[in-house]
Coordinates of C-alpha atoms and ligand atoms in Angstrom, one line a residue:
M238 CA -20.0 2.4 -13.8
V239 CA -20.3 1.7 -10.0
A240 CA -20.7 -2.0 -9.5
Y241 CA -22.3 -2.0 -6.1
K242 CA -25.0 -0.3 -4.0
S243 CA -25.2 0.5 -0.3
K244 CA -26.8 -1.9 2.2
V245 CA -25.4 -0.5 5.4
V246 CA -24.3 3.1 6.0
E247 CA -22.2 4.9 8.6
Q248 CA -22.7 8.5 9.6
I249 CA -19.8 10.9 9.2
N250 CA -19.6 14.5 10.3
L251 CA -17.5 17.5 9.5
P252 CA -16.4 19.1 12.8
S253 CA -16.3 22.9 13.0
R254 CA -13.1 24.7 11.8
E255 CA -12.3 25.6 15.4
R256 CA -12.5 22.0 16.5
R257 CA -10.3 20.9 13.6
E258 CA -7.7 23.5 14.5
Q259 CA -7.7 22.3 18.1
A260 CA -7.7 18.6 17.1
L261 CA -4.6 19.3 14.9
E262 CA -2.7 21.0 17.7
D263 CA -3.6 18.2 20.1
A264 CA -2.4 15.6 17.6
G265 CA 1.0 17.3 17.4
Y266 CA 0.4 18.1 13.8
N267 CA 0.5 14.4 13.0
V268 CA -2.8 13.2 11.6
F269 CA -2.1 9.6 12.7
N270 CA -2.9 11.0 16.2
L271 CA -6.3 12.3 15.2
A272 CA -9.4 10.6 16.5
A273 CA -11.2 9.1 13.4
E274 CA -14.4 10.8 14.6
A275 CA -12.8 14.2 14.0
V276 CA -12.1 13.2 10.4
F277 CA -14.7 13.8 7.6
I278 CA -13.2 12.1 4.6
D279 CA -10.5 9.6 5.6
L280 CA -8.0 9.0 2.9
L281 CA -5.2 8.0 5.3
T282 CA -4.9 4.5 3.8
D283 CA -6.7 2.0 1.6
S284 CA -5.5 -0.7 4.0
G285 CA -8.3 -2.5 5.8
T286 CA -10.6 0.5 5.5
G287 CA -12.8 -0.7 2.6
A288 CA -16.4 -2.1 2.7
M289 CA -17.0 -5.8 2.5
S290 CA -19.6 -7.3 0.2
D291 CA -22.7 -9.1 1.4
A292 CA -21.1 -12.4 0.4
Q293 CA -18.1 -11.6 2.6
W294 CA -20.4 -10.8 5.6
A295 CA -22.2 -14.1 5.0
A296 CA -18.9 -16.0 5.0
L297 CA -17.9 -14.2 8.2
V298 CA -20.9 -15.6 10.0
R299 CA -20.0 -19.1 8.8
G300 CA -16.3 -18.7 9.8
D301 CA -14.9 -21.7 11.6
E302 CA -13.1 -20.7 14.8
S303 CA -11.4 -24.1 15.4
Y304 CA -7.9 -23.7 16.7
A305 CA -6.6 -26.4 14.3
G306 CA -7.9 -27.7 11.0
S307 CA -10.4 -24.9 10.5
R308 CA -12.7 -25.3 7.5
S309 CA -12.2 -21.6 6.8
F310 CA -8.5 -22.2 6.3
D311 CA -9.3 -24.8 3.7
D312 CA -11.5 -22.2 1.9
L313 CA -8.6 -19.7 2.0
E314 CA -6.1 -22.3 0.7
A315 CA -8.5 -23.1 -2.2
A316 CA -9.0 -19.4 -3.0
V317 CA -5.2 -18.6 -3.0
E318 CA -4.6 -21.6 -5.2
E319 CA -7.4 -20.5 -7.6
V320 CA -6.7 -16.8 -7.7
M321 CA -2.9 -16.7 -7.1
G322 CA -1.8 -20.1 -8.3
V323 CA 0.1 -21.1 -5.1
S324 CA -0.8 -24.1 -2.9
N325 CA 0.8 -23.6 0.5
V326 CA -0.5 -20.7 2.7
V327 CA 0.6 -19.4 6.1
P328 CA -2.0 -17.0 7.4
T329 CA -0.8 -14.0 9.5
H330 CA -2.6 -11.2 11.3
Q331 CA -1.7 -8.7 8.5
G332 CA 0.9 -7.9 5.9
R333 CA 3.7 -7.0 8.3
G334 CA 3.1 -10.3 10.1
A335 CA 3.7 -12.0 6.8
E336 CA 6.9 -9.9 6.3
N337 CA 8.2 -10.9 9.7
V338 CA 7.5 -14.6 9.0
L339 CA 9.0 -14.7 5.5
Y340 CA 11.9 -12.2 5.8
G341 CA 12.9 -13.7 9.2
A342 CA 13.1 -17.1 7.4
V343 CA 15.3 -16.0 4.5
V344 CA 17.3 -12.8 5.5
S345 CA 20.2 -12.7 7.9
D346 CA 22.6 -10.1 9.4
G347 CA 24.7 -8.4 6.8
D348 CA 22.5 -9.3 3.8
V349 CA 21.4 -6.9 1.2
V350 CA 17.7 -7.0 0.0
L351 CA 16.6 -5.5 -3.3
N352 CA 13.1 -4.1 -3.9
N353 CA 11.7 -1.9 -6.6
T354 CA 10.8 0.3 -3.6
H355 CA 10.6 -0.9 0.0
F356 CA 7.3 -0.1 1.6
D357 CA 8.0 1.4 5.1
T358 CA 7.1 -1.8 7.1
T359 CA 9.1 -3.9 4.6
R360 CA 12.1 -1.6 5.0
A361 CA 11.8 -1.9 8.8
H362 CA 11.5 -5.7 8.8
V363 CA 14.6 -6.1 6.5
A364 CA 16.5 -3.7 8.8
N365 CA 15.3 -5.6 11.8
Q366 CA 17.0 -8.7 10.5
G367 CA 20.3 -6.7 10.3
A368 CA 20.1 -6.6 6.5
E369 CA 20.3 -3.5 4.3
P370 CA 17.3 -2.6 2.2
V371 CA 18.2 -1.2 -1.2
D372 CA 15.6 0.4 -3.6
C373 CA 15.9 -0.2 -7.3
P374 CA 13.2 1.9 -8.9
V375 CA 13.2 2.9 -12.5
A376 CA 14.3 6.5 -13.2
S377 CA 10.8 7.8 -13.9
A378 CA 9.4 6.5 -10.6
H379 CA 10.1 9.7 -8.8
D380 CA 9.3 12.0 -11.7
P381 CA 5.7 13.3 -11.0
T382 CA 5.2 14.2 -14.7
A383 CA 6.8 11.4 -16.7
D384 CA 4.1 9.9 -18.9
E385 CA 5.0 6.2 -18.8
P386 CA 2.8 3.2 -18.3
F387 CA 4.9 1.2 -15.8
K388 CA 6.7 3.7 -13.5
G389 CA 6.5 1.0 -10.7
N390 CA 9.0 -1.3 -12.5
F391 CA 12.1 -2.7 -10.9
S392 CA 15.3 -1.4 -12.5
L393 CA 17.4 -4.4 -13.4
E394 CA 20.2 -2.1 -14.3
A395 CA 20.2 -0.7 -10.7
A396 CA 20.0 -4.3 -9.3
R397 CA 23.0 -5.4 -11.4
A398 CA 25.0 -2.5 -10.2
V399 CA 24.3 -3.4 -6.5
V400 CA 25.1 -7.1 -7.1
D401 CA 28.4 -6.1 -8.9
D402 CA 29.2 -3.9 -5.9
V403 CA 28.4 -6.2 -2.9
G404 CA 28.6 -9.6 -4.5
A405 CA 25.7 -12.0 -5.3
E406 CA 26.3 -14.1 -2.1
R407 CA 25.1 -11.1 0.0
V408 CA 21.8 -10.8 -1.9
P409 CA 19.6 -13.7 -0.8
L410 CA 16.3 -12.0 -1.6
V411 CA 14.8 -9.9 -4.3
V412 CA 11.3 -8.4 -3.8
Q413 CA 9.0 -6.9 -6.3
T414 CA 6.2 -4.8 -4.9
I415 CA 3.1 -4.7 -7.1
T416 CA 1.7 -2.1 -7.4
N417 CA 4.6 0.0 -6.1
N418 CA 3.0 1.8 -3.2
S419 CA 6.0 3.9 -2.3
A420 CA 6.4 5.0 -5.9
A421 CA 2.9 6.6 -6.1
G422 CA 1.1 3.2 -6.5
Q423 CA 2.5 2.8 -10.0
P424 CA 2.0 -0.6 -11.7
V425 CA 4.7 -3.1 -12.7
S426 CA 4.6 -4.9 -16.1
V427 CA 4.6 -8.6 -16.4
E428 CA 7.6 -8.3 -18.7
N429 CA 9.5 -6.7 -15.8
T430 CA 8.4 -9.4 -13.4
R431 CA 9.6 -12.1 -15.9
D432 CA 13.0 -10.4 -16.3
L433 CA 13.4 -10.0 -12.6
A434 CA 12.6 -13.6 -11.9
A435 CA 15.3 -14.6 -14.4
F436 CA 17.8 -12.2 -12.7
A437 CA 17.0 -13.6 -9.2
D438 CA 17.5 -17.1 -10.6
E439 CA 20.8 -16.0 -12.1
I440 CA 22.1 -14.8 -8.7
D441 CA 20.5 -17.7 -6.8
A442 CA 18.2 -15.4 -4.8
T443 CA 14.7 -16.1 -3.6
F444 CA 12.2 -14.0 -5.6
V445 CA 9.3 -12.7 -3.6
I446 CA 6.3 -10.7 -4.9
D447 CA 4.7 -8.3 -2.4
A448 CA 1.2 -9.0 -3.8
C449 CA -0.9 -6.6 -1.7
R450 CA -2.4 -5.0 -4.8
F451 CA -1.9 -7.8 -7.3
A452 CA -5.4 -7.4 -8.7
E453 CA -5.1 -3.7 -9.3
N454 CA -1.7 -4.3 -10.9
A455 CA -3.2 -7.0 -13.2
A456 CA -5.9 -4.6 -14.3
F457 CA -3.3 -2.0 -15.3
V458 CA -1.4 -4.7 -17.2
A459 CA -4.6 -5.6 -19.2
R460 CA -5.0 -1.9 -20.1
R461 CA -1.4 -0.9 -20.8
E462 CA 0.8 -3.9 -21.7
A463 CA 0.3 -4.8 -25.4
E464 CA 0.9 -8.5 -24.9
F465 CA -2.1 -8.8 -22.5
A466 CA -4.6 -6.6 -24.4
D467 CA -7.0 -9.5 -24.9
A468 CA -6.2 -11.3 -21.6
E469 CA -8.6 -11.7 -18.6
V470 CA -7.4 -9.9 -15.5
A471 CA -7.6 -13.2 -13.5
D472 CA -5.2 -14.9 -16.0
I473 CA -2.8 -12.0 -15.9
A474 CA -2.6 -12.2 -12.1
L475 CA -2.0 -15.9 -12.3
E476 CA 0.8 -15.5 -14.8
Q477 CA 2.5 -12.6 -13.0
L478 CA 2.4 -14.2 -9.5
G479 CA 3.5 -17.5 -11.0
Y480 CA 7.0 -16.1 -11.5
A481 CA 7.6 -15.7 -7.8
D482 CA 9.1 -18.3 -5.3
A483 CA 6.9 -16.8 -2.6
L484 CA 4.2 -14.2 -2.1
V485 CA 3.8 -11.9 0.9
M486 CA 0.3 -10.5 1.2
S487 CA -1.6 -8.0 3.2
G488 CA -5.3 -9.1 2.8
K489 CA -6.3 -5.6 3.9
K490 CA -5.8 -4.4 0.3
D491 CA -6.7 -6.8 -2.5
G492 CA -8.0 -9.4 -0.1
L493 CA -10.8 -6.9 0.5
V494 CA -10.9 -7.5 4.2
N495 CA -10.3 -5.4 7.3
A496 CA -7.7 -7.7 8.8
G497 CA -5.4 -10.4 7.7
G498 CA -2.5 -11.5 5.5
F499 CA -0.4 -14.5 4.5
V500 CA 2.7 -15.9 3.0
A501 CA 2.2 -18.3 0.1
T502 CA 4.8 -20.5 -1.5
D503 CA 5.2 -23.7 -3.5
D504 CA 8.7 -24.2 -2.1
E505 CA 8.1 -26.9 0.5
A506 CA 11.3 -26.2 2.5
L507 CA 10.5 -22.5 2.7
F508 CA 6.9 -23.3 3.7
E509 CA 8.1 -25.4 6.6
R510 CA 10.4 -22.7 7.9
C511 CA 7.6 -20.1 7.6
K512 CA 5.1 -22.3 9.4
Q513 CA 7.6 -22.7 12.3
R514 CA 8.1 -18.9 12.5
A515 CA 4.3 -18.3 12.2
I516 CA 3.7 -20.6 15.3
L517 CA 6.2 -18.4 17.2
Y518 CA 4.9 -15.0 16.2
E519 CA 1.4 -15.4 14.7
G520 CA -0.5 -18.5 15.8
F521 CA -1.2 -22.1 14.7
P522 CA -0.7 -22.4 10.9
T523 CA -4.4 -22.8 10.2
Y524 CA -5.4 -19.5 11.6
G525 CA -2.1 -17.6 12.0
G526 CA -3.3 -14.6 14.1
M527 CA -6.6 -14.2 12.3
A528 CA -10.1 -15.1 13.5
G529 CA -11.6 -17.9 11.5
R530 CA -14.3 -15.5 10.3
D531 CA -11.7 -13.1 8.9
V532 CA -10.0 -16.0 7.1
A533 CA -13.4 -16.9 5.6
A534 CA -14.1 -13.4 4.5
M535 CA -10.7 -13.1 2.9
A536 CA -11.2 -16.3 0.8
V537 CA -14.3 -14.6 -0.7
G538 CA -12.6 -11.2 -1.0
L539 CA -9.7 -12.6 -3.1
R540 CA -12.1 -13.9 -5.7
E541 CA -14.0 -10.6 -5.8
A542 CA -10.8 -8.7 -6.2
V543 CA -10.1 -10.1 -9.7
E544 CA -13.6 -9.5 -11.0
E545 CA -13.4 -7.1 -14.0
A546 CA -16.5 -5.0 -12.9
Y547 CA -15.0 -4.4 -9.5
L548 CA -11.6 -3.4 -10.9
T549 CA -13.0 -1.2 -13.6
D550 CA -14.9 0.8 -10.9
R551 CA -11.9 0.8 -8.6
L552 CA -9.4 2.2 -11.2
E553 CA -12.1 4.6 -12.6
Q554 CA -12.7 6.1 -9.2
V555 CA -9.1 6.9 -8.6
R556 CA -8.7 8.3 -12.1
R557 CA -11.8 10.4 -11.6
L558 CA -10.4 12.0 -8.5
A559 CA -7.1 12.6 -10.3
T560 CA -8.9 14.3 -13.3
M561 CA -11.0 16.5 -11.0
L562 CA -7.9 17.6 -9.1
E563 CA -6.0 18.4 -12.4
D564 CA -9.1 20.3 -13.6
A565 CA -8.9 22.4 -10.4
G566 CA -5.3 23.2 -11.0
V567 CA -3.9 21.1 -8.1
P568 CA -0.5 19.6 -9.0
I569 CA -0.5 15.8 -8.8
Y570 CA 1.7 12.9 -9.7
T571 CA 0.7 11.5 -13.1
P572 CA -0.5 9.1 -14.3
A573 CA -2.6 8.2 -11.2
G574 CA -1.7 4.9 -9.5
G575 CA -4.0 2.1 -8.5
H576 CA -5.2 2.9 -5.0
A577 CA -4.5 6.6 -4.5
V578 CA -3.9 10.0 -5.9
Y579 CA -0.6 11.5 -4.9
L580 CA -0.5 15.3 -4.6
D581 CA 2.7 17.1 -5.6
A582 CA 3.2 19.0 -2.4
G583 CA 6.7 20.0 -3.5
T584 CA 5.2 22.1 -6.3
T585 CA 2.2 23.4 -4.3
F586 CA 4.4 24.4 -1.4
S587 CA 7.5 25.4 -3.4
H588 CA 8.2 28.1 -0.8
L589 CA 9.1 25.4 1.8
P590 CA 12.4 23.5 1.8
P591 CA 12.4 19.7 2.5
E592 CA 13.5 20.3 6.1
A593 CA 10.3 22.3 6.7
F594 CA 8.2 19.2 5.5
P595 CA 6.1 20.7 2.7
G596 CA 4.1 17.5 2.4
Q597 CA 3.2 17.4 6.1
A598 CA 2.3 21.1 5.9
M599 CA -0.1 20.1 3.1
V600 CA -1.5 17.2 5.0
C601 CA -2.3 19.5 8.0
A602 CA -3.8 22.1 5.7
L603 CA -6.1 19.6 4.1
Y604 CA -7.4 18.5 7.4
R605 CA -7.7 22.1 8.7
E606 CA -9.5 23.2 5.6
G607 CA -11.9 20.4 5.0
G608 CA -11.5 17.6 7.5
V609 CA -9.8 15.5 4.9
R610 CA -7.1 13.1 6.1
G611 CA -4.2 12.1 3.8
V612 CA -0.7 11.0 4.5
E613 CA 2.7 12.5 3.9
L614 CA 5.2 10.4 1.8
G615 CA 8.1 12.8 1.4
S616 CA 10.9 14.1 3.5
F617 CA 9.0 13.5 6.8
A618 CA 8.3 9.8 6.1
F619 CA 11.5 9.1 4.1
P620 CA 14.3 11.2 5.6
D621 CA 17.6 11.3 3.8
T622 CA 16.2 10.3 0.4
D623 CA 15.7 12.5 -2.6
R624 CA 12.1 11.5 -3.3
P625 CA 9.5 14.1 -4.4
E626 CA 7.4 15.7 -1.7
L627 CA 4.1 13.8 -2.1
V628 CA 0.9 13.6 -0.1
R629 CA -1.1 10.4 -0.7
L630 CA -4.9 10.4 -0.8
A631 CA -5.6 6.7 -0.6
I632 CA -9.1 5.6 -1.6
P633 CA -10.8 2.9 0.6
R634 CA -12.4 0.2 -1.6
R635 CA -16.1 0.5 -2.3
T636 CA -16.6 3.2 0.4
Y637 CA -16.8 6.8 -0.9
H638 CA -19.0 8.4 -3.6
T639 CA -18.3 11.1 -6.2
E640 CA -19.8 13.7 -3.8
H641 CA -17.1 12.9 -1.3
L642 CA -14.4 13.2 -3.9
E643 CA -15.8 16.6 -4.9
H644 CA -15.4 17.8 -1.3
V645 CA -11.8 16.6 -1.4
V646 CA -11.1 18.5 -4.6
E647 CA -12.7 21.7 -3.2
T648 CA -10.6 21.3 -0.1
A649 CA -7.4 20.8 -2.1
A650 CA -8.2 23.8 -4.3
A651 CA -8.7 26.0 -1.2
V652 CA -5.3 24.8 0.2
L653 CA -3.6 25.6 -3.1
E654 CA -5.1 29.1 -3.0
E655 CA -3.7 29.9 0.4
S656 CA -0.5 27.7 0.2
E657 CA 2.0 30.6 0.3
S658 CA 0.7 31.7 3.7
I659 CA 1.0 28.2 5.3
P660 CA 4.1 27.7 7.4
G661 CA 6.4 24.7 7.4
L662 CA 6.8 22.4 10.4
E663 CA 9.5 21.1 12.7
I664 CA 9.7 17.8 14.7
V665 CA 9.5 18.3 18.5
S666 CA 9.2 14.7 19.5
D667 CA 10.8 12.0 17.4
S668 CA 10.3 8.2 17.1
A669 CA 12.7 5.5 18.4
V670 CA 12.4 3.7 15.0
P671 CA 13.6 6.1 12.3
E672 CA 12.0 4.1 9.4
L673 CA 8.6 4.5 11.1
R674 CA 8.8 8.1 12.5
H675 CA 5.9 9.5 10.5
F676 CA 3.5 7.3 12.4
T677 CA 4.2 8.8 15.8
A678 CA 6.5 11.8 15.7
E679 CA 5.0 15.2 16.8
L680 CA 5.6 18.5 15.1
E681 CA 4.9 22.2 15.5
P682 CA 4.5 25.0 13.0
L683 CA 7.6 27.0 12.3
S684 CA 7.2 30.7 13.3
S685 CA 7.6 32.7 10.1
Ligands
LIG11 C1 3.3 -2.7 -0.4 C2 2.9 -3.0 1.1 N1 3.5 -4.0 1.7 C3 3.2 -4.3 3.0 C4 2.3 -3.6 3.7 C5 2.0 -3.9 5.1 O1 0.7 -4.5 5.3 P1 -0.1 -4.3 6.6 O2 -0.5 -2.9 6.8 O3 -1.3 -5.2 6.4 O4 0.8 -4.8 7.7 C6 1.6 -2.5 3.0 C7 0.6 -1.8 3.8 O5 0.2 -0.7 3.4 C8 1.9 -2.2 1.7 O6 1.3 -1.2 1.0

């Protein structure tokens, strides 16, 4: 049941097919280069694109813009303590700002960093410190059809193999990303977090949770992990996050705001180091690159994010889109994750080899067909890995309605119908940062 009603609306338009064709060509067949006005249903990301509640808008007006000692910062600290169980907070302008602050404080040249799956900015920040990011997903993570409850888990077996190989002294940091965005938004069990915390302790590494979608993850735990069948989502979140030495957070996800992030830790020495780096890169530690009003809105958003009614609606909407796509015969990654449905472009575009970027061909086709913007997470975004060719349709929080999702399904079904006649793509202008090439590289359709 939808747990909100609209108070403010924004008009959206479906441009003509001719305009969409032209816009795609002008964008170098990279939908990050499209003007948002040319997009009808925007499922590029769930990051900072959701609708705030009236309580958040009210908090925004009352935001304290003081450079130092802002009351809004006190509100944020109290919310982080209450919802995430950690008392020291360093605000940053968004998640990658928090990554820069935290990873810059604990990672050095030649280190190896383990993660269930590095998100692209995480991978880039680790590499930027001269360290090597190594993914340790479970075997089912990249199997679009395996029917398992926690395909986002961290493989301890893989982690042990890396540590045996490189030596524990080279692994100062172990990160668990919940939910696992780069593995189709799959959840992570509390048992897995507990085991990983013990492993990090054993090798004397700092254990960080990337908590962007901690509330969605806790909602999955309540539904799928027997030990927590009768637990409140808010209590599950507190327990899971409680195993970490530090949290890195993009507030643009489960902070339910359009901007902001933070590092949180109970480790006083680490807190001090993060504060110093934050002053250098983000701002004074009581605003850290955010406006006071955004800090205030995030304090409210964090509390709303763990409300059961909100989370039920959130997970239901994603599941509904997944079910409608399956009913229309569109191959998808199953089970659906927390914030997005991932289309299995490798199956839909089986006539295209990875080097012709089947996922990106599908992203372009979805836009051309119905003005729907998704994002490729396959061989274009992750060169030199053997991941499945996926297209992510991320759902902004509290934003679209079932009718919008129906349009997305009709569009995907039409693309499926004509998939064999759609050509692959080649890169004609690459990015200077290989880990981030899908944001800016330009492509052209291959002539058949
Ligand atoms: C798991 C994960 N970590 C970090 C980030 C980076 O956050 P931001 O976009 O706020 O910089 C994201 C953003 O999508 C993410 O999904």
